[in-house]
Amino acid sequence: MALKLQGHSKLKKKRDRMLLTMCIPAMIKLFVFAYLPMIGIYLAFVDYSPRKGLSSEFIGLKNFEFFFKSGDAFRIIGTTIGTNFLFIIVGLILALSLALLMNEVKSKAFLKFVQGVSFIPYFLSWLVVGYLFSAFLDNYGIISKIISKITGIKDYSFYTNSDYWLIILTVANMWKSVGVTAVIYLANIISIDKEYYEAADLDGAKWLQKVFYITLPFLVPMICVTTLMNIGNIVRSDFGLFFFVTKNSGPVMRVFEVIDTYVYKLTMESSASDAVQRSAAAGLLQSITGMALVLGSNAVVKKINKESSLF
Amino acid sequence: MLKMKKGQAVSQVALYTVLFLFALFCVIPLLLAISITFSDGDSIMRNGYKLIPEKWSIEAYRVLFSNFTGIWRAYGVSLFVTFFGLASSLLVTILVAYPLSVIDFRFRGFVSFFVFFTMMFSGGTISYYIFTVKYLGMKNNIWVLVVTQILVPSNVFLLRTFFSAVPDSIYESARLDGAGEYAILFRIAVPLTFPGIITIGLFIVLQYWNDYITGMLFIDVQTMYPLQLLLYKYSNYIKDLTYGSGSLPADESLLFAMCVIATVPMLVVFMFFQKYFVRGLTSGAVKE
């Protein structure tokens, strides 16, 4: 079809000009709120003083040096990557299992019910989710009361120490998103040609055999792509999960601080004189490694399945 | 044969049970919160939260509806922001997604990259904050809640796949008839991809309604708080609320009542548009 317009290069030029005008509002917005602030990356390399702003003294990589020497860096980066890694694996296993189970449901109404209900958490903000979870975890909480009874600790609250928080954060994260991910997998399972299963039935294949020899192999490309994309985002955390579900409580955050919460707190809550440059340095580090990982995983995705790559 | 059928029946029961428990797991936190809003304050103090209130009370809602003008103001702010956010963001997204679906558009690669790059790389929170506050002077400007959130790159790419799904020949024949690109977009592409547009619109509504970070960064005047920010800073309010009036609900009941009130609109939206959400989330992920 494109060929037809090639003969009309004048028309194509006019069309392209019109199409370009359509892009302008989006590009202006991104230019102002995404590209212009990139100038601020420079703050990571200066000894920031609010009076001087961008003309503060240039100190090279010193800020990064401080960040790493303070010992914060390795802990925070480790927590960020570690928790994300856990979420990827648990999320994959749970979502896949759920999708496989949903696929076996014969009753359309029941399936619709389960799907609808499992989508509800997706519509709540992390802020609200944080409060909802506190109804299980704070000193009046249902689970805390049980722990109080077992251990005899009066008014036990999960927010006063970092025990169990790896589990709590994982559960909260799964609770919020696994329903949606499962439905995405289910949509792919449904699209598998039924003939494979009919042939397998004739051969007397059991359910598990069909899962392992038909369904899962069919899903492998998608699983690889999703997982790689997630790995590309492994240095970025869900700010809401780590800030609101933990209620930003000191004892928990001492262990579960991630880059995003760290940067936010330096920006908004810190009165330290070097908060700006430290925040800038941590943010830049995250951005650069994040980009490298996205590009890297995209290159791998491209090798596996060209159509699924981002670019 | 009979034996096998019995086995199947058992596994069907197990299947339904597991999925039912999963569904329960998904709603229990919400049900617990609703129960707390109807619980009497004293019984919470004594025995903690219960899935079914020990002693019922509607005080929390009474106080919220009668004493608390703050939450209704925040409701207004959130409605305002969501309305203008939806209008502007949807229009901008449609406008940029369409050219990106035209395969031989000369600047396609450039614009695509321009949008995509912002997903990968950012100047960081601190420079975004300083730039918006110092250079744009948008601290405590209600439009900051609208403008900074216009255009989510992933929405652009999702909508582009909807536009690309329309057969090229439809666009081409309109072009050969001399139709301008704006006419093609709004008279042909948009009507043909209406479910896709609704999906994107819903994502945008959800994004604006649940946005807390923009408020946390840029708004500190109480009269401009959107709902999420009000919820975040609720403890400052609870004191005002509970000061000097007679029988009072527990602070927790009030808080959870606020959570429920803030969440209900999105659940209603979801109930009405469930179909579009499922389609939007699964499209692009499914191999044709």
Coordinates of C-alpha atoms in Angstrom, one line a residue:
Chain A
M1 CA 0.0 0.0 0.0
A2 CA 2.9 2.3 0.8
L3 CA 3.9 1.9 -2.8
K4 CA 0.9 3.9 -4.0
L5 CA 2.0 7.0 -2.2
Q6 CA 5.6 6.7 -3.3
G7 CA 4.5 7.9 -6.7
H8 CA 3.0 10.9 -5.0
S9 CA 6.1 12.1 -3.1
K10 CA 4.6 15.5 -2.7
L11 CA 1.5 14.0 -1.1
K12 CA 3.6 11.9 1.2
K13 CA 5.6 14.9 2.3
K14 CA 2.4 16.8 3.1
R15 CA 1.0 13.8 4.9
D16 CA 4.2 13.4 7.0
R17 CA 4.1 17.0 7.9
M18 CA 0.6 16.6 9.2
L19 CA 1.5 13.5 11.1
L20 CA 4.4 15.3 12.6
T21 CA 2.1 18.1 13.9
M22 CA 0.1 15.4 15.7
C23 CA 3.2 14.3 17.6
I24 CA 4.0 17.9 18.8
P25 CA 1.9 18.0 22.0
A26 CA 3.3 14.7 23.3
M27 CA 6.8 15.8 22.4
I28 CA 6.5 19.2 24.1
K29 CA 5.2 17.5 27.3
L30 CA 8.1 15.0 27.3
F31 CA 10.6 17.7 26.4
V32 CA 9.5 19.8 29.4
F33 CA 8.9 17.2 32.0
A34 CA 11.3 14.4 31.0
Y35 CA 14.1 15.8 28.9
L36 CA 14.7 19.3 30.4
P37 CA 15.1 17.8 34.0
M38 CA 17.8 15.6 32.6
I39 CA 20.0 18.7 32.8
G40 CA 19.8 18.1 36.6
I41 CA 21.9 15.0 36.2
Y42 CA 24.8 17.4 36.5
L43 CA 23.9 17.8 40.2
A44 CA 25.3 14.4 40.8
F45 CA 28.7 15.8 40.0
V46 CA 28.7 19.0 42.1
D47 CA 29.0 20.0 45.7
Y48 CA 25.4 21.4 45.7
S49 CA 24.5 24.6 47.3
P50 CA 20.9 25.9 46.9
R51 CA 22.1 29.4 46.3
K52 CA 24.4 28.5 43.4
G53 CA 22.2 25.8 41.9
L54 CA 23.8 24.5 38.7
S55 CA 26.8 26.7 39.1
S56 CA 27.8 24.8 42.3
E57 CA 31.4 23.6 42.5
F58 CA 32.2 20.6 40.2
I59 CA 33.6 17.7 42.2
G60 CA 33.6 14.9 39.6
L61 CA 32.7 11.5 40.9
K62 CA 33.1 12.3 44.6
N63 CA 29.4 12.0 45.3
F64 CA 29.4 8.4 44.0
E65 CA 32.4 7.7 46.1
F66 CA 30.6 9.0 49.2
F67 CA 27.5 7.0 48.3
F68 CA 29.5 3.7 48.0
K69 CA 31.7 4.4 51.0
S70 CA 28.8 5.1 53.3
G71 CA 27.8 1.5 53.0
D72 CA 24.2 2.5 52.1
A73 CA 24.8 1.8 48.5
F74 CA 25.5 -1.9 48.6
R75 CA 22.7 -2.6 51.1
I76 CA 20.1 -0.6 49.1
I77 CA 21.1 -1.9 45.7
G78 CA 21.2 -5.4 47.1
T79 CA 17.7 -5.1 48.6
T80 CA 16.4 -3.7 45.4
I81 CA 17.7 -6.4 43.2
G82 CA 17.1 -9.2 45.7
T83 CA 13.5 -8.4 46.3
N84 CA 12.8 -7.9 42.6
F85 CA 14.4 -11.2 41.9
L86 CA 12.2 -12.9 44.4
F87 CA 9.1 -11.2 43.1
I88 CA 9.9 -12.3 39.5
I89 CA 10.2 -15.9 40.4
V90 CA 7.3 -16.2 42.8
G91 CA 5.2 -14.1 40.5
L92 CA 5.9 -16.3 37.5
I93 CA 5.2 -19.5 39.4
L94 CA 1.9 -18.2 41.0
A95 CA 0.6 -16.6 37.9
L96 CA 1.3 -19.6 35.7
S97 CA -0.3 -22.0 38.2
L98 CA -3.3 -19.8 38.5
A99 CA -3.7 -19.5 34.7
L100 CA -3.4 -23.3 34.3
L101 CA -6.1 -23.8 36.9
M102 CA -8.4 -21.2 35.5
N103 CA -8.0 -22.9 32.1
E104 CA -9.6 -26.1 33.5
V105 CA -12.7 -24.3 34.8
K106 CA -15.7 -25.4 32.8
S107 CA -18.2 -22.9 34.3
K108 CA -18.0 -19.6 32.5
A109 CA -19.8 -17.8 35.3
F110 CA -17.4 -19.1 38.0
L111 CA -14.3 -18.1 35.9
K112 CA -15.7 -14.7 35.4
F113 CA -16.3 -14.4 39.1
V114 CA -12.7 -15.4 40.0
Q115 CA -11.2 -13.2 37.4
G116 CA -13.3 -10.2 38.4
V117 CA -12.5 -10.6 42.0
S118 CA -8.8 -11.1 41.4
F119 CA -8.7 -7.8 39.5
I120 CA -9.9 -5.8 42.4
P121 CA -6.5 -5.2 44.1
Y122 CA -5.2 -3.8 40.8
F123 CA -7.6 -0.9 41.2
L124 CA -6.5 0.1 44.6
S125 CA -3.6 2.6 45.1
W126 CA -0.6 1.3 47.1
L127 CA -1.5 3.9 49.7
V128 CA -4.8 2.2 50.3
V129 CA -3.2 -1.2 50.1
G130 CA -0.8 -0.2 52.8
Y131 CA -3.6 0.7 55.1
L132 CA -5.6 -2.5 54.2
F133 CA -2.6 -4.6 55.2
S134 CA -2.1 -2.7 58.4
A135 CA -5.5 -4.2 59.4
F136 CA -3.6 -7.5 59.6
L137 CA -0.3 -6.3 60.8
D138 CA -0.5 -3.4 63.3
N139 CA -1.2 -3.9 67.0
Y140 CA -5.0 -4.3 66.5
G141 CA -4.3 -6.5 63.4
I142 CA -5.8 -9.9 63.0
I143 CA -2.5 -11.7 62.4
S144 CA -0.7 -9.7 65.1
K145 CA -3.4 -10.7 67.6
I146 CA -2.8 -14.3 66.8
I147 CA 1.0 -13.9 67.3
S148 CA 0.4 -12.0 70.5
K149 CA -1.6 -15.0 71.7
I150 CA 1.0 -17.6 70.7
T151 CA 4.1 -15.7 71.9
G152 CA 2.5 -13.8 74.8
I153 CA 3.9 -10.5 73.6
K154 CA 1.4 -7.9 74.4
D155 CA 0.1 -5.8 71.4
Y156 CA 2.5 -7.3 68.9
S157 CA 3.0 -5.2 65.8
F158 CA 4.8 -6.2 62.7
Y159 CA 6.0 -2.7 62.1
T160 CA 8.4 -2.7 65.1
N161 CA 10.9 -5.1 63.6
S162 CA 12.0 -6.4 60.2
D163 CA 11.0 -10.1 60.9
Y164 CA 8.7 -11.6 58.3
W165 CA 8.8 -8.6 56.0
L166 CA 10.3 -10.4 53.1
I167 CA 7.2 -12.6 53.2
I168 CA 4.8 -9.7 53.8
L169 CA 6.2 -7.7 50.9
T170 CA 6.0 -10.7 48.6
V171 CA 2.5 -11.4 49.6
A172 CA 1.4 -7.8 49.2
N173 CA 3.0 -7.6 45.8
M174 CA 1.4 -10.9 44.6
W175 CA -1.9 -9.8 46.0
K176 CA -1.9 -6.7 44.0
S177 CA -0.9 -8.0 40.6
V178 CA -1.0 -11.8 40.3
G179 CA -4.7 -11.8 39.2
V180 CA -3.9 -9.6 36.3
T181 CA -0.8 -11.4 35.3
A182 CA -2.6 -14.8 35.5
V183 CA -5.3 -13.5 33.1
I184 CA -2.6 -12.4 30.6
Y185 CA -1.1 -16.0 30.7
L186 CA -4.6 -17.4 30.5
A187 CA -5.3 -15.4 27.3
N188 CA -2.2 -17.0 25.8
I189 CA -3.2 -20.5 26.9
I190 CA -6.6 -20.1 25.4
S191 CA -5.1 -19.1 22.1
I192 CA -3.3 -22.5 21.8
D193 CA -4.8 -24.6 19.0
K194 CA -7.3 -27.1 20.6
E195 CA -6.2 -29.8 18.1
Y196 CA -3.0 -30.5 20.1
Y197 CA -5.0 -31.4 23.2
E198 CA -7.5 -33.5 21.2
A199 CA -4.6 -35.5 19.8
A200 CA -3.1 -35.9 23.2
D201 CA -6.5 -37.0 24.6
L202 CA -6.6 -39.7 21.9
D203 CA -3.2 -40.9 23.1
G204 CA -4.6 -41.0 26.7
A205 CA -2.4 -38.2 28.0
K206 CA -3.0 -37.1 31.6
W207 CA -3.5 -33.5 32.6
L208 CA 0.0 -33.0 33.9
Q209 CA 1.4 -34.5 30.7
K210 CA -0.6 -32.1 28.6
V211 CA 0.6 -29.2 30.8
F212 CA 4.3 -30.2 30.5
Y213 CA 4.3 -31.3 26.8
I214 CA 1.9 -28.9 25.2
T215 CA 0.9 -25.8 27.3
L216 CA 4.2 -24.9 28.9
P217 CA 6.4 -25.4 25.8
F218 CA 3.9 -23.1 24.0
L219 CA 4.3 -20.5 26.6
V220 CA 8.1 -20.6 26.8
P221 CA 8.7 -17.7 24.4
M222 CA 6.2 -15.5 26.3
I223 CA 7.7 -16.5 29.7
C224 CA 11.2 -15.7 28.5
V225 CA 10.2 -12.3 27.1
T226 CA 8.2 -11.3 30.3
T227 CA 11.0 -12.5 32.6
L228 CA 13.7 -10.7 30.6
M229 CA 11.6 -7.5 30.6
N230 CA 11.3 -7.8 34.3
I231 CA 15.0 -8.4 34.7
G232 CA 15.5 -5.2 32.7
N233 CA 13.6 -3.4 35.5
I234 CA 15.3 -5.1 38.3
V235 CA 16.9 -1.9 39.7
R236 CA 13.5 -0.2 39.8
S237 CA 11.2 -0.9 42.7
D238 CA 7.6 -0.2 43.3
F239 CA 7.8 2.9 45.4
G240 CA 4.3 2.4 46.8
L241 CA 4.9 -1.1 47.9
F242 CA 8.1 -0.3 49.9
F243 CA 6.9 3.0 51.2
F244 CA 3.2 2.5 52.2
V245 CA 3.0 -1.2 53.0
T246 CA 5.9 -0.9 55.3
K247 CA 4.3 2.4 56.6
N248 CA 7.8 3.7 56.1
S249 CA 8.5 2.5 59.6
G250 CA 12.1 2.8 60.8
P251 CA 12.9 -0.8 61.9
V252 CA 11.5 -2.2 58.6
M253 CA 13.1 0.3 56.4
R254 CA 16.5 -0.2 58.0
V255 CA 16.5 -3.5 56.2
F256 CA 14.1 -2.9 53.3
E257 CA 15.1 0.4 51.9
V258 CA 15.2 0.4 48.1
I259 CA 16.7 2.9 45.7
D260 CA 13.3 4.5 44.9
T261 CA 12.4 5.1 48.6
Y262 CA 15.9 6.3 49.3
V263 CA 15.9 8.8 46.6
Y264 CA 12.4 10.1 47.5
K265 CA 13.4 10.5 51.2
L266 CA 16.5 12.4 50.3
T267 CA 14.4 14.7 48.0
M268 CA 11.5 15.4 50.4
E269 CA 12.4 14.5 53.9
S270 CA 16.1 14.9 54.4
S271 CA 17.6 18.0 55.9
A272 CA 21.2 16.8 55.3
S273 CA 23.3 19.3 53.5
D274 CA 24.4 16.8 50.9
A275 CA 20.9 15.3 50.3
V276 CA 20.5 16.8 46.8
Q277 CA 23.8 15.5 45.4
R278 CA 23.4 12.1 47.1
S279 CA 19.9 11.8 45.7
A280 CA 21.1 12.8 42.3
A281 CA 24.0 10.4 42.4
A282 CA 21.8 7.4 43.4
G283 CA 19.2 8.4 40.9
L284 CA 21.7 8.6 38.1
L285 CA 23.2 5.3 39.0
Q286 CA 19.8 3.7 38.9
S287 CA 18.9 5.3 35.6
I288 CA 22.1 4.2 33.9
T289 CA 22.2 0.6 35.1
G290 CA 18.4 0.4 34.4
M291 CA 18.9 1.5 30.9
A292 CA 21.8 -0.9 30.3
L293 CA 19.7 -3.7 31.7
V294 CA 16.7 -2.9 29.5
L295 CA 18.9 -2.6 26.4
G296 CA 20.7 -5.8 27.3
S297 CA 17.5 -7.8 27.9
N298 CA 15.9 -6.4 24.8
A299 CA 18.8 -7.6 22.8
V300 CA 18.4 -11.1 24.2
V301 CA 14.6 -11.0 23.6
K302 CA 15.3 -10.0 20.0
K303 CA 17.3 -13.2 19.6
I304 CA 14.6 -15.4 21.1
N305 CA 11.6 -13.8 19.4
K306 CA 12.0 -10.8 17.2
E307 CA 8.4 -9.7 17.3
S308 CA 8.3 -9.4 21.1
S309 CA 11.3 -7.1 21.4
L310 CA 10.5 -3.5 22.3
F311 CA 12.5 -2.0 19.5
Chain B
M1 CA -14.9 -45.8 33.3
L2 CA -17.0 -45.0 36.4
K3 CA -13.9 -44.8 38.5
M4 CA -12.3 -42.3 36.2
K5 CA -15.3 -40.1 36.3
K6 CA -15.3 -40.1 40.1
G7 CA -11.6 -39.1 40.0
Q8 CA -12.5 -36.2 37.7
A9 CA -15.3 -35.1 39.9
V10 CA -12.9 -35.0 42.9
S11 CA -10.3 -33.0 41.0
Q12 CA -13.0 -30.6 39.8
V13 CA -14.1 -30.0 43.4
A14 CA -10.4 -29.4 44.3
L15 CA -10.0 -27.0 41.4
Y16 CA -13.0 -24.9 42.4
T17 CA -12.0 -24.9 46.0
V18 CA -8.5 -23.7 45.3
L19 CA -9.7 -20.9 43.0
F20 CA -12.4 -19.9 45.4
L21 CA -9.8 -19.6 48.2
F22 CA -7.7 -17.5 45.8
A23 CA -10.7 -15.2 45.2
L24 CA -11.3 -15.0 48.9
F25 CA -7.6 -14.1 49.4
C26 CA -8.1 -11.2 46.9
V27 CA -11.1 -9.7 48.6
I28 CA -10.5 -10.4 52.3
P29 CA -8.4 -7.3 53.0
L30 CA -11.1 -5.1 51.5
L31 CA -13.8 -7.0 53.4
L32 CA -11.8 -6.6 56.6
A33 CA -11.5 -2.8 56.0
I34 CA -15.2 -2.5 55.4
S35 CA -15.9 -4.4 58.6
I36 CA -13.6 -2.1 60.6
T37 CA -15.5 0.9 59.3
F38 CA -18.7 -0.5 60.8
S39 CA -17.0 -1.5 64.1
D40 CA -17.5 0.2 67.4
G41 CA -14.4 1.9 68.7
D42 CA -14.4 0.3 72.1
S43 CA -14.5 -3.2 70.7
I44 CA -11.5 -2.5 68.5
M45 CA -9.6 -1.1 71.4
R46 CA -10.4 -4.2 73.5
N47 CA -10.1 -7.1 71.0
G48 CA -8.6 -5.7 67.8
Y49 CA -10.1 -5.9 64.3
K50 CA -12.6 -8.6 63.4
L51 CA -13.9 -9.8 60.0
I52 CA -17.4 -9.4 61.4
P53 CA -17.8 -6.4 63.7
E54 CA -18.3 -7.4 67.4
K55 CA -20.5 -4.4 67.9
W56 CA -21.9 -2.5 64.9
S57 CA -21.6 1.2 64.5
I58 CA -22.1 3.7 61.7
E59 CA -20.4 6.5 63.6
A60 CA -17.4 6.6 61.2
Y61 CA -19.6 7.4 58.2
R62 CA -21.8 9.7 60.2
V63 CA -18.7 11.7 61.2
L64 CA -17.2 11.7 57.7
F65 CA -20.5 12.8 56.1
S66 CA -21.4 15.5 58.7
N67 CA -18.1 16.9 60.2
F68 CA -15.5 16.3 57.6
T69 CA -15.7 18.8 54.8
G70 CA -12.0 18.2 54.0
I71 CA -12.7 14.8 52.4
W72 CA -15.3 16.2 50.1
R73 CA -13.1 19.0 49.0
A74 CA -10.4 16.4 48.3
Y75 CA -13.0 14.4 46.4
G76 CA -13.6 17.5 44.3
V77 CA -9.9 18.0 43.7
S78 CA -9.5 14.4 42.6
L79 CA -12.5 14.6 40.3
F80 CA -11.2 17.8 38.8
V81 CA -7.7 16.4 38.2
T82 CA -9.1 13.1 36.8
F83 CA -11.5 14.9 34.5
F84 CA -8.9 17.2 33.0
G85 CA -6.2 14.6 33.1
L86 CA -8.4 12.2 31.1
A87 CA -9.3 14.8 28.5
S88 CA -5.8 16.1 27.9
S89 CA -3.9 12.8 28.3
L90 CA -6.2 10.8 26.1
L91 CA -6.1 13.4 23.4
V92 CA -2.3 13.7 23.5
T93 CA -1.9 9.9 23.5
I94 CA -4.3 9.4 20.6
L95 CA -2.5 12.1 18.6
V96 CA 0.9 10.6 19.0
A97 CA -0.1 7.0 18.8
Y98 CA -1.7 7.3 15.4
P99 CA 1.4 8.6 13.4
L100 CA 3.5 5.9 15.1
S101 CA 1.1 3.3 13.5
V102 CA 1.7 4.7 10.0
I103 CA 4.5 2.4 8.8
D104 CA 6.2 4.7 6.3
F105 CA 5.8 7.9 8.3
R106 CA 9.2 9.5 7.8
F107 CA 9.8 10.6 11.5
R108 CA 8.3 7.4 13.0
G109 CA 11.7 6.1 14.2
F110 CA 12.6 9.4 15.7
V111 CA 9.3 10.1 17.5
S112 CA 9.1 6.5 18.7
F113 CA 12.6 6.7 20.2
F114 CA 11.8 10.2 21.7
V115 CA 8.8 8.6 23.6
F116 CA 10.5 5.3 24.4
F117 CA 13.7 6.8 25.8
T118 CA 11.8 8.5 28.6
M119 CA 10.8 5.0 29.8
M120 CA 14.3 3.9 30.1
F121 CA 16.1 6.9 31.4
S122 CA 15.2 9.8 33.6
G123 CA 16.8 12.8 35.1
G124 CA 16.0 11.5 38.6
T125 CA 13.5 12.5 41.2
I126 CA 15.6 15.4 42.6
S127 CA 16.1 17.2 39.4
Y128 CA 12.5 16.6 38.3
Y129 CA 11.5 18.1 41.6
I130 CA 13.9 21.1 41.5
F131 CA 13.1 21.8 37.9
T132 CA 9.3 21.8 38.4
V133 CA 9.3 23.8 41.6
K134 CA 12.1 26.3 40.9
Y135 CA 12.0 26.8 37.1
L136 CA 8.3 26.2 36.4
G137 CA 7.1 27.5 39.7
M138 CA 4.4 24.8 39.9
K139 CA 4.5 24.0 43.6
N140 CA 1.0 24.2 45.0
N141 CA -0.4 24.8 41.5
I142 CA -3.3 22.4 41.0
W143 CA -2.5 22.0 37.3
V144 CA 0.8 20.3 38.3
L145 CA -1.4 17.2 39.2
V146 CA -2.7 17.2 35.7
V147 CA 0.1 18.3 33.4
T148 CA 3.0 16.2 34.8
Q149 CA 1.0 13.0 34.4
I150 CA -0.1 13.5 30.8
L151 CA 1.2 10.8 28.5
V152 CA 2.3 7.4 29.8
P153 CA 4.7 5.9 27.1
S154 CA 3.3 2.4 27.6
N155 CA -0.2 3.7 26.8
V156 CA 1.2 5.1 23.5
F157 CA 2.6 1.8 22.5
L158 CA -0.5 -0.1 23.4
L159 CA -2.8 2.3 21.5
R160 CA -0.4 2.1 18.5
T161 CA -1.0 -1.7 18.3
F162 CA -4.8 -1.0 18.3
F163 CA -4.3 1.5 15.4
S164 CA -2.0 -0.9 13.5
A165 CA -4.6 -3.7 13.7
V166 CA -6.9 -1.7 11.4
P167 CA -6.2 -2.9 7.8
D168 CA -3.9 -0.5 6.0
S169 CA -6.1 -0.5 3.0
I170 CA -8.8 1.4 4.9
Y171 CA -6.4 4.2 5.7
E172 CA -4.9 4.2 2.2
S173 CA -8.1 4.4 0.3
A174 CA -9.2 7.4 2.5
R175 CA -5.8 9.0 1.7
L176 CA -6.3 8.5 -2.0
D177 CA -9.7 10.1 -1.7
G178 CA -7.9 13.1 -0.5
A179 CA -8.8 12.9 3.2
G180 CA -6.5 14.8 5.6
E181 CA -4.7 12.9 8.4
Y182 CA -6.8 14.5 11.1
A183 CA -10.0 13.5 9.4
I184 CA -8.6 9.9 9.0
L185 CA -7.6 9.8 12.6
F186 CA -10.9 11.1 14.1
R187 CA -13.4 9.9 11.5
I188 CA -11.9 6.5 10.8
A189 CA -9.2 5.3 13.1
V190 CA -10.8 6.4 16.4
P191 CA -14.2 4.9 15.7
L192 CA -12.7 1.7 14.5
T193 CA -10.6 1.3 17.5
F194 CA -13.1 2.4 20.1
P195 CA -12.6 -0.5 22.5
G196 CA -8.9 0.3 22.5
I197 CA -9.6 4.0 23.2
I198 CA -11.9 3.1 26.1
T199 CA -9.2 0.8 27.5
I200 CA -6.6 3.5 27.4
G201 CA -9.1 6.0 28.9
L202 CA -9.7 3.7 31.8
F203 CA -6.0 3.3 32.4
I204 CA -5.7 7.0 32.5
V205 CA -8.6 7.5 34.9
L206 CA -7.1 4.9 37.2
Q207 CA -3.7 6.5 36.9
Y208 CA -4.9 10.0 37.9
W209 CA -7.3 8.9 40.6
N210 CA -4.7 6.8 42.3
D211 CA -1.7 9.2 41.8
Y212 CA -0.2 10.0 45.2
I213 CA 3.4 10.8 44.3
T214 CA 2.7 14.0 42.4
G215 CA 0.7 15.4 45.4
M216 CA 3.4 14.2 47.8
L217 CA 6.0 16.1 45.8
F218 CA 4.3 19.3 44.8
I219 CA 1.2 20.0 47.0
D220 CA 1.4 21.1 50.6
V221 CA -1.6 23.4 50.9
Q222 CA -4.5 21.4 52.5
T223 CA -7.2 22.9 50.4
M224 CA -5.5 21.5 47.3
Y225 CA -5.0 17.9 48.5
P226 CA -6.3 15.2 46.2
L227 CA -7.9 12.2 48.0
Q228 CA -4.7 10.1 48.0
L229 CA -2.7 12.9 49.6
L230 CA -5.4 13.4 52.2
L231 CA -5.3 9.7 53.0
Y232 CA -1.5 9.9 53.3
K233 CA -1.7 12.8 55.8
Y234 CA -4.9 11.6 57.5
S235 CA -3.4 11.6 61.0
N236 CA -3.2 15.4 61.0
Y237 CA -6.9 15.4 60.2
I238 CA -8.2 12.8 62.6
K239 CA -7.2 15.0 65.6
D240 CA -9.3 17.9 64.3
L241 CA -12.1 15.6 63.6
T242 CA -12.3 13.9 66.9
Y243 CA -11.8 17.1 68.9
G244 CA -14.7 18.0 71.3
S245 CA -17.6 16.0 70.0
G246 CA -19.6 13.4 71.8
S247 CA -19.6 9.7 70.9
L248 CA -16.8 9.1 68.5
P249 CA -15.8 6.3 66.2
A250 CA -12.2 4.9 66.5
D251 CA -9.6 6.7 64.4
E252 CA -9.1 3.4 62.6
S253 CA -12.7 3.2 61.6
L254 CA -12.5 6.7 60.2
L255 CA -9.3 6.0 58.3
F256 CA -10.7 2.8 56.7
A257 CA -14.0 4.6 55.9
M258 CA -11.9 7.1 54.0
C259 CA -10.1 4.3 52.2
V260 CA -13.4 2.8 51.2
I261 CA -14.8 6.1 50.0
A262 CA -11.7 6.8 48.0
T263 CA -11.7 3.3 46.4
V264 CA -15.4 2.9 45.5
P265 CA -15.3 5.0 42.3
M266 CA -12.6 2.9 40.8
L267 CA -14.4 -0.3 41.7
V268 CA -17.6 1.0 40.0
V269 CA -15.6 2.0 36.9
F270 CA -14.1 -1.5 36.9
M271 CA -17.4 -3.2 37.2
F272 CA -18.9 -1.3 34.3
F273 CA -15.9 -1.7 32.0
Q274 CA -14.4 -5.0 33.1
K275 CA -14.5 -6.3 29.5
Y276 CA -12.4 -3.5 28.2
F277 CA -9.8 -3.9 30.9
V278 CA -9.3 -7.5 30.3
R279 CA -9.0 -6.9 26.6
G280 CA -6.6 -4.0 27.1
L281 CA -4.4 -6.0 29.4
T282 CA -4.2 -9.1 27.3
S283 CA -3.9 -7.5 23.9
G284 CA -0.4 -7.2 22.6
A285 CA 0.5 -10.0 25.0
V286 CA -1.4 -12.6 23.0
K287 CA 0.3 -14.0 19.9
E288 CA -2.1 -14.1 17.0

